[in-house]
Structures are given as C-alpha cells and as structure tokens.
PDB file of C-alpha atoms in Angstrom:
ATOM      1  CA  MET A   2       3.919   0.036  22.037  1.00 96.00           C
ATOM      2  CA  LYS A   3       1.007  -1.972  20.634  1.00 98.00           C
ATOM      3  CA  VAL A   4      -0.864  -1.265  17.396  1.00 98.00           C
ATOM      4  CA  LEU A   5      -3.952  -2.667  15.719  1.00 98.00           C
ATOM      5  CA  ILE A   6      -3.385  -3.265  11.995  1.00 98.00           C
ATOM      6  CA  ALA A   7      -6.624  -3.441  10.003  1.00 98.00           C
ATOM      7  CA  GLY A   8      -5.889  -5.351   6.827  1.00 98.00           C
ATOM      8  CA  GLY A   9      -2.854  -6.858   8.524  1.00 98.00           C
ATOM      9  CA  ALA A  10      -3.096 -10.121   6.556  1.00 97.00           C
ATOM     10  CA  GLY A  11      -2.721  -8.384   3.196  1.00 96.00           C
ATOM     11  CA  PHE A  12       0.434  -7.699   1.226  1.00 96.00           C
ATOM     12  CA  ILE A  13       1.219  -4.298   2.699  1.00 97.00           C
ATOM     13  CA  GLY A  14      -0.430  -4.799   6.085  1.00 98.00           C
ATOM     14  CA  SER A  15       1.427  -8.041   6.778  1.00 98.00           C
ATOM     15  CA  THR A  16       4.724  -6.441   5.814  1.00 98.00           C
ATOM     16  CA  ILE A  17       4.002  -3.569   8.198  1.00 98.00           C
ATOM     17  CA  ALA A  18       3.303  -6.155  10.893  1.00 98.00           C
ATOM     18  CA  SER A  19       6.670  -7.833  10.238  1.00 98.00           C
ATOM     19  CA  ALA A  20       8.494  -4.503  10.374  1.00 98.00           C
ATOM     20  CA  CYS A  21       6.734  -3.627  13.629  1.00 98.00           C
ATOM     21  CA  ALA A  22       7.718  -6.982  15.144  1.00 97.00           C
ATOM     22  CA  ASP A  23      11.342  -6.452  14.099  1.00 97.00           C
ATOM     23  CA  HIS A  24      11.338  -3.046  15.810  1.00 98.00           C
ATOM     24  CA  GLY A  25       9.752  -3.976  19.110  1.00 97.00           C
ATOM     25  CA  ILE A  26       6.163  -2.954  18.364  1.00 98.00           C
ATOM     26  CA  ASP A  27       3.462  -5.467  19.353  1.00 98.00           C
ATOM     27  CA  THR A  28       0.714  -6.002  16.798  1.00 98.00           C
ATOM     28  CA  VAL A  29      -2.887  -7.109  16.757  1.00 98.00           C
ATOM     29  CA  ILE A  30      -4.193  -8.077  13.316  1.00 98.00           C
ATOM     30  CA  LEU A  31      -7.745  -7.574  12.043  1.00 98.00           C
ATOM     31  CA  ASP A  32      -8.610  -8.950   8.600  1.00 98.00           C
ATOM     32  CA  ASN A  33     -11.643 -10.445   6.871  1.00 97.00           C
ATOM     33  CA  TYR A  34      -9.379 -12.530   4.579  1.00 96.00           C
ATOM     34  CA  VAL A  35     -11.196 -11.433   1.415  1.00 94.00           C
ATOM     35  CA  THR A  36      -7.785 -10.745  -0.104  1.00 92.00           C
ATOM     36  CA  GLY A  37      -5.543 -11.261   2.915  1.00 95.00           C
ATOM     37  CA  ARG A  38      -4.165 -14.637   3.939  1.00 96.00           C
ATOM     38  CA  ALA A  39      -4.450 -16.317   7.333  1.00 95.00           C
ATOM     39  CA  GLU A  40      -0.975 -17.778   6.781  1.00 95.00           C
ATOM     40  CA  PHE A  41       0.439 -14.249   7.083  1.00 96.00           C
ATOM     41  CA  THR A  42      -0.833 -14.008  10.669  1.00 96.00           C
ATOM     42  CA  LYS A  43       0.930 -17.161  11.887  1.00 93.00           C
ATOM     43  CA  GLY A  44       2.401 -16.556  15.338  1.00 94.00           C
ATOM     44  CA  ARG A  45       0.605 -13.222  15.631  1.00 96.00           C
ATOM     45  CA  THR A  46      -2.468 -12.155  17.564  1.00 98.00           C
ATOM     46  CA  ALA A  47      -5.188 -12.033  14.913  1.00 98.00           C
ATOM     47  CA  TYR A  48      -8.943 -11.588  14.656  1.00 98.00           C
ATOM     48  CA  GLU A  49     -10.997 -12.598  11.623  1.00 98.00           C
ATOM     49  CA  GLY A  50     -13.689 -10.101  10.770  1.00 98.00           C
ATOM     50  CA  ASP A  51     -14.689  -6.874   9.110  1.00 97.00           C
ATOM     51  CA  ILE A  52     -13.742  -3.339  10.088  1.00 98.00           C
ATOM     52  CA  CYS A  53     -17.443  -2.445  10.221  1.00 98.00           C
ATOM     53  CA  ASP A  54     -18.189  -5.108  12.842  1.00 98.00           C
ATOM     54  CA  GLY A  55     -18.651  -2.985  15.944  1.00 98.00           C
ATOM     55  CA  GLY A  56     -18.980  -5.905  18.322  1.00 98.00           C
ATOM     56  CA  LEU A  57     -15.696  -7.358  17.114  1.00 98.00           C
ATOM     57  CA  ILE A  58     -13.890  -4.013  17.364  1.00 98.00           C
ATOM     58  CA  ASP A  59     -15.179  -3.617  20.918  1.00 98.00           C
ATOM     59  CA  ARG A  60     -13.891  -7.104  21.782  1.00 98.00           C
ATOM     60  CA  VAL A  61     -10.465  -6.359  20.307  1.00 98.00           C
ATOM     61  CA  PHE A  62     -10.104  -3.242  22.454  1.00 98.00           C
ATOM     62  CA  ALA A  63     -11.541  -4.950  25.527  1.00 98.00           C
ATOM     63  CA  GLU A  64      -8.957  -7.723  25.197  1.00 98.00           C
ATOM     64  CA  HIS A  65      -6.170  -5.286  24.279  1.00 98.00           C
ATOM     65  CA  PRO A  66      -6.807  -2.048  26.206  1.00 98.00           C
ATOM     66  CA  ASP A  67      -3.140  -1.114  25.719  1.00 97.00           C
ATOM     67  CA  ILE A  68      -3.494  -0.499  21.954  1.00 98.00           C
ATOM     68  CA  ASP A  69      -1.720   2.820  21.344  1.00 98.00           C
ATOM     69  CA  ALA A  70      -2.553   3.392  17.675  1.00 98.00           C
ATOM     70  CA  VAL A  71      -4.359   1.911  14.676  1.00 98.00           C
ATOM     71  CA  VAL A  72      -2.955   1.338  11.196  1.00 98.00           C
ATOM     72  CA  HIS A  73      -5.775   1.304   8.621  1.00 98.00           C
ATOM     73  CA  ALA A  74      -4.582  -0.712   5.620  1.00 98.00           C
ATOM     74  CA  ALA A  75      -7.857  -2.482   4.826  1.00 97.00           C
ATOM     75  CA  ALA A  76      -9.044  -1.647   1.307  1.00 95.00           C
ATOM     76  CA  LEU A  77      -9.721  -2.934  -2.179  1.00 94.00           C
ATOM     77  CA  ILE A  78      -7.043  -1.599  -4.527  1.00 91.00           C
ATOM     78  CA  VAL A  79      -7.413  -2.878  -8.127  1.00 88.00           C
ATOM     79  CA  VAL A  80      -8.127   0.068 -10.434  1.00 86.00           C
ATOM     80  CA  PRO A  81      -9.871  -1.832 -13.285  1.00 86.00           C
ATOM     81  CA  ASP A  82     -12.057  -3.627 -10.734  1.00 92.00           C
ATOM     82  CA  SER A  83     -13.062  -0.267  -9.275  1.00 94.00           C
ATOM     83  CA  VAL A  84     -14.120   0.900 -12.736  1.00 92.00           C
ATOM     84  CA  ALA A  85     -16.256  -2.215 -13.172  1.00 95.00           C
ATOM     85  CA  ASP A  86     -17.713  -2.096  -9.645  1.00 97.00           C
ATOM     86  CA  PRO A  87     -17.582   1.444  -8.256  1.00 97.00           C
ATOM     87  CA  LEU A  88     -20.364   0.842  -5.730  1.00 98.00           C
ATOM     88  CA  GLY A  89     -18.488  -2.118  -4.302  1.00 97.00           C
ATOM     89  CA  TYR A  90     -15.385   0.002  -3.896  1.00 97.00           C
ATOM     90  CA  TYR A  91     -17.271   2.857  -2.240  1.00 98.00           C
ATOM     91  CA  ARG A  92     -18.897   0.387   0.133  1.00 98.00           C
ATOM     92  CA  GLU A  93     -15.632  -1.294   1.134  1.00 97.00           C
ATOM     93  CA  ASN A  94     -13.272   1.696   1.136  1.00 98.00           C
ATOM     94  CA  VAL A  95     -15.555   4.501   2.303  1.00 98.00           C
ATOM     95  CA  ALA A  96     -18.799   3.317   3.908  1.00 98.00           C
ATOM     96  CA  LYS A  97     -17.163   0.592   5.990  1.00 98.00           C
ATOM     97  CA  GLY A  98     -14.325   2.975   6.789  1.00 98.00           C
ATOM     98  CA  VAL A  99     -16.778   5.457   8.297  1.00 98.00           C
ATOM     99  CA  GLU A 100     -18.226   2.724  10.501  1.00 98.00           C
ATOM    100  CA  PHE A 101     -14.702   1.731  11.517  1.00 98.00           C
ATOM    101  CA  LEU A 102     -13.992   5.314  12.590  1.00 98.00           C
ATOM    102  CA  GLN A 103     -17.121   5.317  14.728  1.00 98.00           C
ATOM    103  CA  HIS A 104     -16.071   2.087  16.426  1.00 98.00           C
ATOM    104  CA  LEU A 105     -12.561   3.412  17.039  1.00 98.00           C
ATOM    105  CA  ALA A 106     -13.907   6.644  18.514  1.00 97.00           C
ATOM    106  CA  ARG A 107     -16.176   4.693  20.866  1.00 97.00           C
ATOM    107  CA  ASN A 108     -13.105   2.803  22.082  1.00 98.00           C
ATOM    108  CA  LYS A 109     -11.156   6.012  22.675  1.00 96.00           C
ATOM    109  CA  CYS A 110      -8.680   5.481  19.830  1.00 95.00           C
ATOM    110  CA  THR A 111      -6.916   8.802  19.237  1.00 96.00           C
ATOM    111  CA  ARG A 112      -4.101   7.859  16.828  1.00 98.00           C
ATOM    112  CA  LEU A 113      -4.849   6.618  13.303  1.00 98.00           C
ATOM    113  CA  LEU A 114      -2.249   5.935  10.620  1.00 98.00           C
ATOM    114  CA  PHE A 115      -3.918   5.618   7.199  1.00 98.00           C
ATOM    115  CA  SER A 116      -2.377   3.793   4.244  1.00 97.00           C
ATOM    116  CA  SER A 117      -3.449   6.065   1.410  1.00 97.00           C
ATOM    117  CA  SER A 118      -2.517   6.548  -2.228  1.00 94.00           C
ATOM    118  CA  ALA A 119      -0.674   9.180  -4.229  1.00 92.00           C
ATOM    119  CA  SER A 120      -2.905   8.260  -7.180  1.00 90.00           C
ATOM    120  CA  ILE A 121      -5.273  11.008  -6.005  1.00 94.00           C
ATOM    121  CA  TYR A 122      -2.950  13.756  -7.308  1.00 94.00           C
ATOM    122  CA  ARG A 123      -2.830  15.604 -10.605  1.00 91.00           C
ATOM    123  CA  ALA A 124       0.785  15.316 -11.649  1.00 88.00           C
ATOM    124  CA  ALA A 125       2.926  18.093 -13.091  1.00 87.00           C
ATOM    125  CA  GLU A 126       4.052  17.846 -16.715  1.00 82.00           C
ATOM    126  CA  ASP A 127       7.157  15.916 -15.691  1.00 83.00           C
ATOM    127  CA  GLY A 128       5.056  13.473 -13.629  1.00 88.00           C
ATOM    128  CA  ARG A 129       6.201  14.695 -10.226  1.00 91.00           C
ATOM    129  CA  VAL A 130       3.827  15.284  -7.322  1.00 94.00           C
ATOM    130  CA  ASP A 131       4.247  16.451  -3.751  1.00 94.00           C
ATOM    131  CA  GLU A 132       1.921  17.077  -0.815  1.00 96.00           C
ATOM    132  CA  ASN A 133       0.829  20.399  -2.316  1.00 94.00           C
ATOM    133  CA  SER A 134      -0.116  19.014  -5.733  1.00 95.00           C
ATOM    134  CA  PRO A 135      -3.774  19.452  -6.726  1.00 96.00           C
ATOM    135  CA  ILE A 136      -6.166  16.554  -6.228  1.00 96.00           C
ATOM    136  CA  GLU A 137      -7.529  14.977  -9.406  1.00 94.00           C
ATOM    137  CA  THR A 138      -8.797  11.432  -9.146  1.00 93.00           C
ATOM    138  CA  LEU A 139      -8.977   9.427 -12.368  1.00 87.00           C
ATOM    139  CA  SER A 140     -10.537   6.183 -11.137  1.00 92.00           C
ATOM    140  CA  PRO A 141     -13.179   5.141  -8.615  1.00 95.00           C
ATOM    141  CA  TYR A 142     -10.422   3.531  -6.537  1.00 95.00           C
ATOM    142  CA  ALA A 143      -8.476   6.793  -6.328  1.00 94.00           C
ATOM    143  CA  ASN A 144     -11.665   8.675  -5.551  1.00 97.00           C
ATOM    144  CA  THR A 145     -12.450   6.378  -2.625  1.00 98.00           C
ATOM    145  CA  LYS A 146      -9.069   7.290  -1.144  1.00 97.00           C
ATOM    146  CA  ALA A 147      -9.620  11.016  -1.691  1.00 97.00           C
ATOM    147  CA  VAL A 148     -13.152  10.933  -0.273  1.00 98.00           C
ATOM    148  CA  PHE A 149     -12.079   8.985   2.788  1.00 98.00           C
ATOM    149  CA  GLU A 150      -9.157  11.327   3.378  1.00 98.00           C
ATOM    150  CA  SER A 151     -11.609  14.248   3.372  1.00 98.00           C
ATOM    151  CA  ILE A 152     -13.611  12.438   6.029  1.00 98.00           C
ATOM    152  CA  LEU A 153     -10.462  11.777   8.049  1.00 98.00           C
ATOM    153  CA  ALA A 154      -9.495  15.449   7.881  1.00 98.00           C
ATOM    154  CA  ASP A 155     -12.900  16.495   9.226  1.00 98.00           C
ATOM    155  CA  VAL A 156     -12.715  13.896  12.005  1.00 97.00           C
ATOM    156  CA  ALA A 157      -9.241  15.063  13.000  1.00 97.00           C
ATOM    157  CA  VAL A 158     -10.290  18.713  13.156  1.00 96.00           C
ATOM    158  CA  ALA A 159     -13.260  17.792  15.328  1.00 96.00           C
ATOM    159  CA  GLY A 160     -10.921  15.807  17.612  1.00 93.00           C
ATOM    160  CA  PRO A 161      -9.728  14.103  19.664  1.00 96.00           C
ATOM    161  CA  THR A 162      -8.515  11.609  17.047  1.00 96.00           C
ATOM    162  CA  LYS A 163      -5.397  12.623  15.132  1.00 98.00           C
ATOM    163  CA  VAL A 164      -4.546  11.189  11.726  1.00 98.00           C
ATOM    164  CA  VAL A 165      -1.465  10.720   9.584  1.00 98.00           C
ATOM    165  CA  SER A 166      -2.126   9.716   5.958  1.00 98.00           C
ATOM    166  CA  LEU A 167       0.786   8.127   4.129  1.00 98.00           C
ATOM    167  CA  ARG A 168       0.347   8.443   0.379  1.00 97.00           C
ATOM    168  CA  TYR A 169       2.324   6.196  -1.936  1.00 93.00           C
ATOM    169  CA  PHE A 170       2.106   4.618  -5.364  1.00 85.00           C
ATOM    170  CA  ASN A 171       3.386   1.217  -6.446  1.00 91.00           C
ATOM    171  CA  PRO A 172       4.799  -1.169  -3.819  1.00 95.00           C
ATOM    172  CA  ILE A 173       6.986  -3.969  -5.159  1.00 96.00           C
ATOM    173  CA  GLY A 174       9.179  -6.618  -3.575  1.00 97.00           C
ATOM    174  CA  ALA A 175       8.465  -8.642  -0.445  1.00 97.00           C
ATOM    175  CA  ASP A 176       9.520  -8.907   3.161  1.00 97.00           C
ATOM    176  CA  PRO A 177      13.286  -9.541   2.736  1.00 96.00           C
ATOM    177  CA  LYS A 178      12.976 -12.445   5.205  1.00 96.00           C
ATOM    178  CA  LEU A 179      10.203 -13.872   2.973  1.00 96.00           C
ATOM    179  CA  ARG A 180       7.708 -14.162   5.816  1.00 95.00           C
ATOM    180  CA  THR A 181       5.109 -12.530   3.577  1.00 95.00           C
ATOM    181  CA  GLY A 182       4.729 -11.184   0.060  1.00 95.00           C
ATOM    182  CA  LEU A 183       2.159 -10.595  -2.643  1.00 93.00           C
ATOM    183  CA  GLN A 184      -0.500 -13.238  -2.074  1.00 90.00           C
ATOM    184  CA  LEU A 185      -1.904 -13.291  -5.617  1.00 82.00           C
ATOM    185  CA  ARG A 186      -0.548 -15.945  -7.972  1.00 78.00           C
ATOM    186  CA  THR A 187      -1.018 -13.795 -11.083  1.00 74.00           C
ATOM    187  CA  PRO A 188      -1.285 -10.126 -10.025  1.00 76.00           C
ATOM    188  CA  SER A 189      -2.487  -7.557 -12.533  1.00 75.00           C
ATOM    189  CA  HIS A 190       0.238  -4.962 -11.986  1.00 83.00           C
ATOM    190  CA  ALA A 191       3.204  -4.611 -14.326  1.00 90.00           C
ATOM    191  CA  LEU A 192       5.884  -6.409 -12.327  1.00 94.00           C
ATOM    192  CA  GLY A 193       3.567  -9.273 -11.432  1.00 92.00           C
ATOM    193  CA  GLN A 194       2.729  -9.729 -15.093  1.00 92.00           C
ATOM    194  CA  MET A 195       6.405  -9.642 -16.050  1.00 95.00           C
ATOM    195  CA  ILE A 196       7.192 -12.388 -13.547  1.00 94.00           C
ATOM    196  CA  ASP A 197       4.270 -14.479 -14.774  1.00 93.00           C
ATOM    197  CA  LYS A 198       5.278 -14.160 -18.428  1.00 94.00           C
ATOM    198  CA  HIS A 199       8.914 -14.812 -17.584  1.00 94.00           C
ATOM    199  CA  ARG A 200       7.961 -18.075 -15.874  1.00 91.00           C
ATOM    200  CA  THR A 201       5.513 -19.231 -18.549  1.00 92.00           C
ATOM    201  CA  GLY A 202       7.332 -17.961 -21.630  1.00 94.00           C
ATOM    202  CA  GLY A 203       4.424 -15.677 -22.483  1.00 95.00           C
ATOM    203  CA  THR A 204       4.428 -12.124 -23.784  1.00 96.00           C
ATOM    204  CA  PHE A 205       4.273  -9.119 -21.470  1.00 96.00           C
ATOM    205  CA  ARG A 206       1.963  -6.385 -22.746  1.00 95.00           C
ATOM    206  CA  ILE A 207       2.875  -2.741 -22.238  1.00 95.00           C
ATOM    207  CA  THR A 208      -0.592  -1.237 -21.800  1.00 90.00           C
ATOM    208  CA  GLY A 209      -0.411   2.268 -23.213  1.00 92.00           C
ATOM    209  CA  THR A 210       2.462   3.558 -25.335  1.00 94.00           C
ATOM    210  CA  ASP A 211       1.320   7.096 -26.186  1.00 93.00           C
ATOM    211  CA  TRP A 212       1.466   8.654 -22.742  1.00 92.00           C
ATOM    212  CA  PRO A 213       3.263  12.027 -22.389  1.00 91.00           C
ATOM    213  CA  THR A 214       6.358  10.423 -20.851  1.00 91.00           C
ATOM    214  CA  ARG A 215       9.967  10.141 -22.029  1.00 90.00           C
ATOM    215  CA  ASP A 216       9.340   6.849 -23.834  1.00 94.00           C
ATOM    216  CA  GLY A 217       5.545   6.798 -24.226  1.00 94.00           C
ATOM    217  CA  SER A 218       4.929   4.116 -21.586  1.00 95.00           C
ATOM    218  CA  GLY A 219       3.357   4.865 -18.231  1.00 92.00           C
ATOM    219  CA  ILE A 220       5.545   6.159 -15.430  1.00 93.00           C
ATOM    220  CA  ARG A 221       5.274   4.884 -11.869  1.00 92.00           C
ATOM    221  CA  ASP A 222       6.991   5.255  -8.518  1.00 95.00           C
ATOM    222  CA  TYR A 223       8.003   1.695  -7.672  1.00 95.00           C
ATOM    223  CA  VAL A 224       8.911   1.694  -3.984  1.00 96.00           C
ATOM    224  CA  HIS A 225       9.982  -1.418  -2.103  1.00 97.00           C
ATOM    225  CA  VAL A 226       7.261  -2.640   0.252  1.00 98.00           C
ATOM    226  CA  TRP A 227       9.829  -3.064   3.033  1.00 98.00           C
ATOM    227  CA  ASP A 228      10.754   0.612   2.760  1.00 98.00           C
ATOM    228  CA  LEU A 229       7.043   1.438   2.999  1.00 98.00           C
ATOM    229  CA  ALA A 230       6.703  -0.754   6.077  1.00 98.00           C
ATOM    230  CA  LEU A 231       9.632   0.976   7.756  1.00 98.00           C
ATOM    231  CA  ALA A 232       7.998   4.337   7.014  1.00 98.00           C
ATOM    232  CA  HIS A 233       4.915   3.158   8.892  1.00 98.00           C
ATOM    233  CA  VAL A 234       7.110   2.167  11.824  1.00 98.00           C
ATOM    234  CA  ALA A 235       8.734   5.608  11.783  1.00 98.00           C
ATOM    235  CA  ALA A 236       5.327   7.313  11.633  1.00 98.00           C
ATOM    236  CA  LEU A 237       4.082   5.276  14.599  1.00 98.00           C
ATOM    237  CA  ARG A 238       7.186   6.095  16.626  1.00 98.00           C
ATOM    238  CA  ARG A 239       6.942   9.811  15.852  1.00 97.00           C
ATOM    239  CA  PHE A 240       3.156  10.099  15.665  1.00 98.00           C
ATOM    240  CA  ASP A 241       2.652  12.675  18.406  1.00 97.00           C
ATOM    241  CA  THR A 242       5.508  14.822  17.107  1.00 96.00           C
ATOM    242  CA  VAL A 243       4.262  14.655  13.514  1.00 96.00           C
ATOM    243  CA  THR A 244       0.730  15.688  14.511  1.00 96.00           C
ATOM    244  CA  GLY A 245       1.859  18.128  17.184  1.00 90.00           C
ATOM    245  CA  THR A 246       0.624  21.256  15.391  1.00 86.00           C
ATOM    246  CA  ASP A 247      -1.714  19.668  12.846  1.00 94.00           C
ATOM    247  CA  PRO A 248      -4.244  16.977  13.814  1.00 97.00           C
ATOM    248  CA  TYR A 249      -4.352  15.787  10.192  1.00 98.00           C
ATOM    249  CA  ARG A 250      -1.029  15.336   8.437  1.00 97.00           C
ATOM    250  CA  VAL A 251      -0.330  14.065   4.913  1.00 97.00           C
ATOM    251  CA  VAL A 252       3.072  12.605   4.030  1.00 97.00           C
ATOM    252  CA  ASN A 253       4.116  11.209   0.644  1.00 97.00           C
ATOM    253  CA  LEU A 254       6.277   8.109   0.387  1.00 96.00           C
ATOM    254  CA  GLY A 255       8.252   7.390  -2.760  1.00 94.00           C
ATOM    255  CA  THR A 256      11.630   7.036  -4.349  1.00 91.00           C
ATOM    256  CA  GLY A 257      11.650  10.497  -5.890  1.00 87.00           C
ATOM    257  CA  ASN A 258      12.427   8.896  -9.247  1.00 84.00           C
ATOM    258  CA  GLY A 259       9.888   7.835 -11.818  1.00 90.00           C
ATOM    259  CA  THR A 260      10.372   4.546 -13.657  1.00 95.00           C
ATOM    260  CA  THR A 261       8.585   3.962 -16.951  1.00 95.00           C
ATOM    261  CA  VAL A 262       7.205   0.570 -17.848  1.00 95.00           C
ATOM    262  CA  ARG A 263       9.839   0.194 -20.549  1.00 97.00           C
ATOM    263  CA  GLU A 264      12.530   1.017 -17.985  1.00 97.00           C
ATOM    264  CA  LEU A 265      11.012  -1.558 -15.624  1.00 97.00           C
ATOM    265  CA  VAL A 266      11.305  -4.139 -18.402  1.00 97.00           C
ATOM    266  CA  THR A 267      14.980  -3.244 -18.817  1.00 97.00           C
ATOM    267  CA  ALA A 268      15.575  -3.527 -15.059  1.00 98.00           C
ATOM    268  CA  PHE A 269      13.767  -6.879 -15.012  1.00 98.00           C
ATOM    269  CA  GLU A 270      15.949  -8.215 -17.803  1.00 98.00           C
ATOM    270  CA  ARG A 271      19.024  -6.945 -15.992  1.00 98.00           C
ATOM    271  CA  VAL A 272      18.061  -8.790 -12.793  1.00 98.00           C
ATOM    272  CA  THR A 273      17.085 -12.050 -14.512  1.00 97.00           C
ATOM    273  CA  GLY A 274      19.817 -11.956 -17.150  1.00 97.00           C
ATOM    274  CA  GLU A 275      17.219 -12.988 -19.727  1.00 96.00           C
ATOM    275  CA  SER A 276      15.170 -11.220 -22.390  1.00 96.00           C
ATOM    276  CA  LEU A 277      11.434 -10.754 -21.851  1.00 96.00           C
ATOM    277  CA  LYS A 278       8.979 -11.076 -24.728  1.00 96.00           C
ATOM    278  CA  VAL A 279       7.196  -7.738 -25.019  1.00 97.00           C
ATOM    279  CA  ALA A 280       4.225  -6.467 -27.038  1.00 96.00           C
ATOM    280  CA  GLU A 281       2.369  -3.165 -27.032  1.00 94.00           C
ATOM    281  CA  ALA A 282      -1.325  -2.721 -26.251  1.00 91.00           C
ATOM    282  CA  GLY A 283      -3.838  -0.006 -25.449  1.00 91.00           C
ATOM    283  CA  PRO A 284      -4.399   1.254 -21.903  1.00 89.00           C
ATOM    284  CA  ARG A 285      -6.653  -0.632 -19.485  1.00 78.00           C
ATOM    285  CA  PRO A 286      -9.800   0.980 -18.037  1.00 77.00           C
ATOM    286  CA  GLY A 287      -8.776   3.522 -15.420  1.00 71.00           C
ATOM    287  CA  ASP A 288      -5.114   3.629 -16.504  1.00 78.00           C
ATOM    288  CA  THR A 289      -3.268   6.960 -16.399  1.00 80.00           C
ATOM    289  CA  ALA A 290       0.121   8.223 -17.531  1.00 85.00           C
ATOM    290  CA  GLY A 291       1.190   7.869 -13.898  1.00 85.00           C
ATOM    291  CA  ALA A 292       3.395   9.913 -11.626  1.00 89.00           C
ATOM    292  CA  TYR A 293       6.124   9.767  -9.020  1.00 93.00           C
ATOM    293  CA  THR A 294       6.482  11.582  -5.741  1.00 90.00           C
ATOM    294  CA  SER A 295       9.025  13.522  -3.800  1.00 84.00           C
ATOM    295  CA  SER A 296       9.559  12.287  -0.241  1.00 88.00           C
ATOM    296  CA  THR A 297      11.276  15.375   1.142  1.00 93.00           C
ATOM    297  CA  LEU A 298       8.634  15.836   3.828  1.00 95.00           C
ATOM    298  CA  ALA A 299       8.939  12.179   4.873  1.00 97.00           C
ATOM    299  CA  ALA A 300      12.659  12.707   5.385  1.00 96.00           C
ATOM    300  CA  ASP A 301      12.036  15.821   7.459  1.00 96.00           C
ATOM    301  CA  LEU A 302       9.153  14.542   9.604  1.00 96.00           C
ATOM    302  CA  LEU A 303       9.814  10.814   9.807  1.00 97.00           C
ATOM    303  CA  GLY A 304      13.538  10.619   9.269  1.00 97.00           C
ATOM    304  CA  TRP A 305      12.687   8.186   6.463  1.00 97.00           C
ATOM    305  CA  ARG A 306      14.321   7.664   3.110  1.00 95.00           C
ATOM    306  CA  PRO A 307      13.966   4.625   0.856  1.00 95.00           C
ATOM    307  CA  THR A 308      17.095   2.483   0.834  1.00 96.00           C
ATOM    308  CA  LEU A 309      16.094  -0.305  -1.570  1.00 97.00           C
ATOM    309  CA  SER A 310      16.221   0.016  -5.365  1.00 96.00           C
ATOM    310  CA  VAL A 311      13.831  -1.052  -8.109  1.00 97.00           C
ATOM    311  CA  GLU A 312      16.228  -3.907  -8.830  1.00 97.00           C
ATOM    312  CA  ASP A 313      16.019  -4.930  -5.151  1.00 98.00           C
ATOM    313  CA  GLY A 314      12.245  -4.954  -5.471  1.00 97.00           C
ATOM    314  CA  ILE A 315      12.365  -7.123  -8.583  1.00 98.00           C
ATOM    315  CA  ARG A 316      14.870  -9.489  -6.979  1.00 98.00           C
ATOM    316  CA  ASP A 317      12.801  -9.881  -3.776  1.00 98.00           C
ATOM    317  CA  SER A 318       9.621 -10.340  -5.811  1.00 96.00           C
ATOM    318  CA  LEU A 319      11.263 -13.193  -7.721  1.00 96.00           C
ATOM    319  CA  ARG A 320      12.528 -14.738  -4.471  1.00 97.00           C
ATOM    320  CA  TRP A 321       9.021 -14.539  -3.010  1.00 96.00           C
ATOM    321  CA  VAL A 322       7.391 -16.129  -6.071  1.00 93.00           C
ATOM    322  CA  ALA A 323       9.787 -19.060  -5.735  1.00 93.00           C
ATOM    323  CA  LYS A 324       8.688 -19.547  -2.103  1.00 93.00           C
ATOM    324  CA  ARG A 325       5.065 -18.392  -2.278  1.00 92.00           C
ATOM    325  CA  ASP A 326       3.444 -21.815  -2.622  1.00 89.00           C
ATOM    326  CA  GLU A 327       5.504 -23.176   0.257  1.00 90.00           C
ATOM    327  CA  VAL A 328       4.323 -20.384   2.561  1.00 91.00           C
ATOM    328  CA  LEU A 329       0.703 -20.465   1.397  1.00 90.00           C
ATOM    329  CA  GLY A 330       0.465 -24.238   1.006  1.00 82.00           C
ATOM    330  CA  GLU A 331      -0.607 -24.209  -2.619  1.00 67.00           C
ATOM    331  CA  GLY A 332       0.687 -26.383  -5.424  1.00 48.00           C
TER     332      GLY A 332
END
C-alpha cells in the first residue's frame, strides 16, 4: 500500500508517516515547509510544494501511479492566530483544500483520510462529545475545519471519492523513536509552555480559571500523537470497510477522559519530580472551556484504542525537547 501524506513534514503528518513506515505502508510526502520541517522527510520520498499546485500534484501521481489513498494533514492550527487572521486561515484551510480536492479528483484519487478536529463540537455540560454532538465552532480555526468537512461530505456523496474524517483534540508527545516531534521551539499550547517554563525557571500561566469545569481550568483531551498516528494506519488499512455503506464517515479519536489544565500541571510535576511555578491569567482570544471525546466508534470501526497515557505524552515530549536541536540542527 502507498499513501500520499499532505502536510507530511509537520508534527502530526510526520508521525503518521513514521507509523506507516513501521507498518509496511509506503509514503510520499507533500509539504510546503511553512510549518513543517524538511528534516522530518529524511530518507522518505518527498515533494516541496503547496496542495493547490495542480502541476505538482499531477507530477506526484504521474511518478507514483500506485498511490492508494491520500492523508490530508496540511493545515494551519493555532487558534489565536486564526482569530487575528481569519482570512489567512480560510485561504489555507478551505480555499486551498478545495483546489487540492479538484487536483485529486483529476488524478482519480478515490480514498481521502482527513485529519480533522473535535473542536467543532458543542460539548455537553460534563465536557464530553461524540460523533452525534451538535456542531458549534468557537474560533475561525474550528470553523475552517467544519466548513471543509461540509465540502468533503458533499464531494463524497457526489462520488466517486470516499472520505473518512478523523476528529481529535490535543496531540501531545512525540514519535517514541524520536524520529520526529513538535518542531516549534516554544509552542503556544499548555504542555509546550510548561516545558518551556520548566527549562527556563519561568512561570506557567493557566489561561482561564472560571470555566465550568471541576477545577475552573480548561479541560482538554490530551491524546498521544503516536496513538493518533496508529489510528490513521488503522483507518487506511480498513478504509473500504469503514466507508462500505457511507461514503463520508466521521470518527472521533480521544482518550475518553478529560484532563484539566490544573491536572496536567500535576501530571507534569509527577513526571519531572519537580514543582512548576504557576500563575493564573485570563483566557486567550478564541479559548473555550474545552471538551473530551469518546472513542467508542473508533474501537468498533478501526479496532483502535489509545494505549499511551498523559504521563507517557509528557515524558516523550520532554525526551523530544532534549533531542530536538540535534534532529533539526539548531543550537
């Protein structure tokens, strides 16, 4: 089996590529390296360019006519940035995505696996969501995912392309073999900030302490990126079965357990064996109380269940940070 991974030099896309390689799936990487890293494609077949470049997409398929499926993991993902630049996010995540679909259709691609987001849901009072939860987007980023999923659903109904959208929340950790990890030196998400403050002796800020959660801090579904990658492998292996009766299928990926930011701090301190300086602050633009998702359907359709814990994710994130500059050649 051979798959094209758009965004395959990014954090999630490169981890999917590693999981595919470990499970006998050949990969072809397409990335414009705006956020992805060329170092993550070392030893892999890779093309530099944009998903909206029709000539490049045609060349990829001409040189690899045996591509069986496409994983679409190319997107901008930072919520506050989407609030500041909504047009940029709609251009990158929706407009270019539509062009990509046209190029794939021209090249007779009929299987598309989309890396989506569970941030599009309106959560229940306890924070839980599932595939039947109502859609309520609270940021331009989330709305780009919801809008593009609507487009994908229409395309799938029209045929012949079939689509599986995997919706998930907050990936943490790194490839356990440390081939790839989060490429940003100082990421904006909670765990990245904790690691940065732990290394520098700074103060981690809990942004938002009056949310309707058990301790007032936001709640998230922190799922190990390697578990997510293995779910993509499972979806590729079972693609035709999963879409057998429905050309457009949505599957949530998560731990099934919400973790608040305060609980993440506690887990971080448990892993490091050291206290973290903490202060409270107001929410950032686009922030929400958060949610977590059941993965019952993923177990039924994909045979997938997460096996790595939040502590595993923290531990692998710390291991990756210690090796990041060696892999990416930065001092």
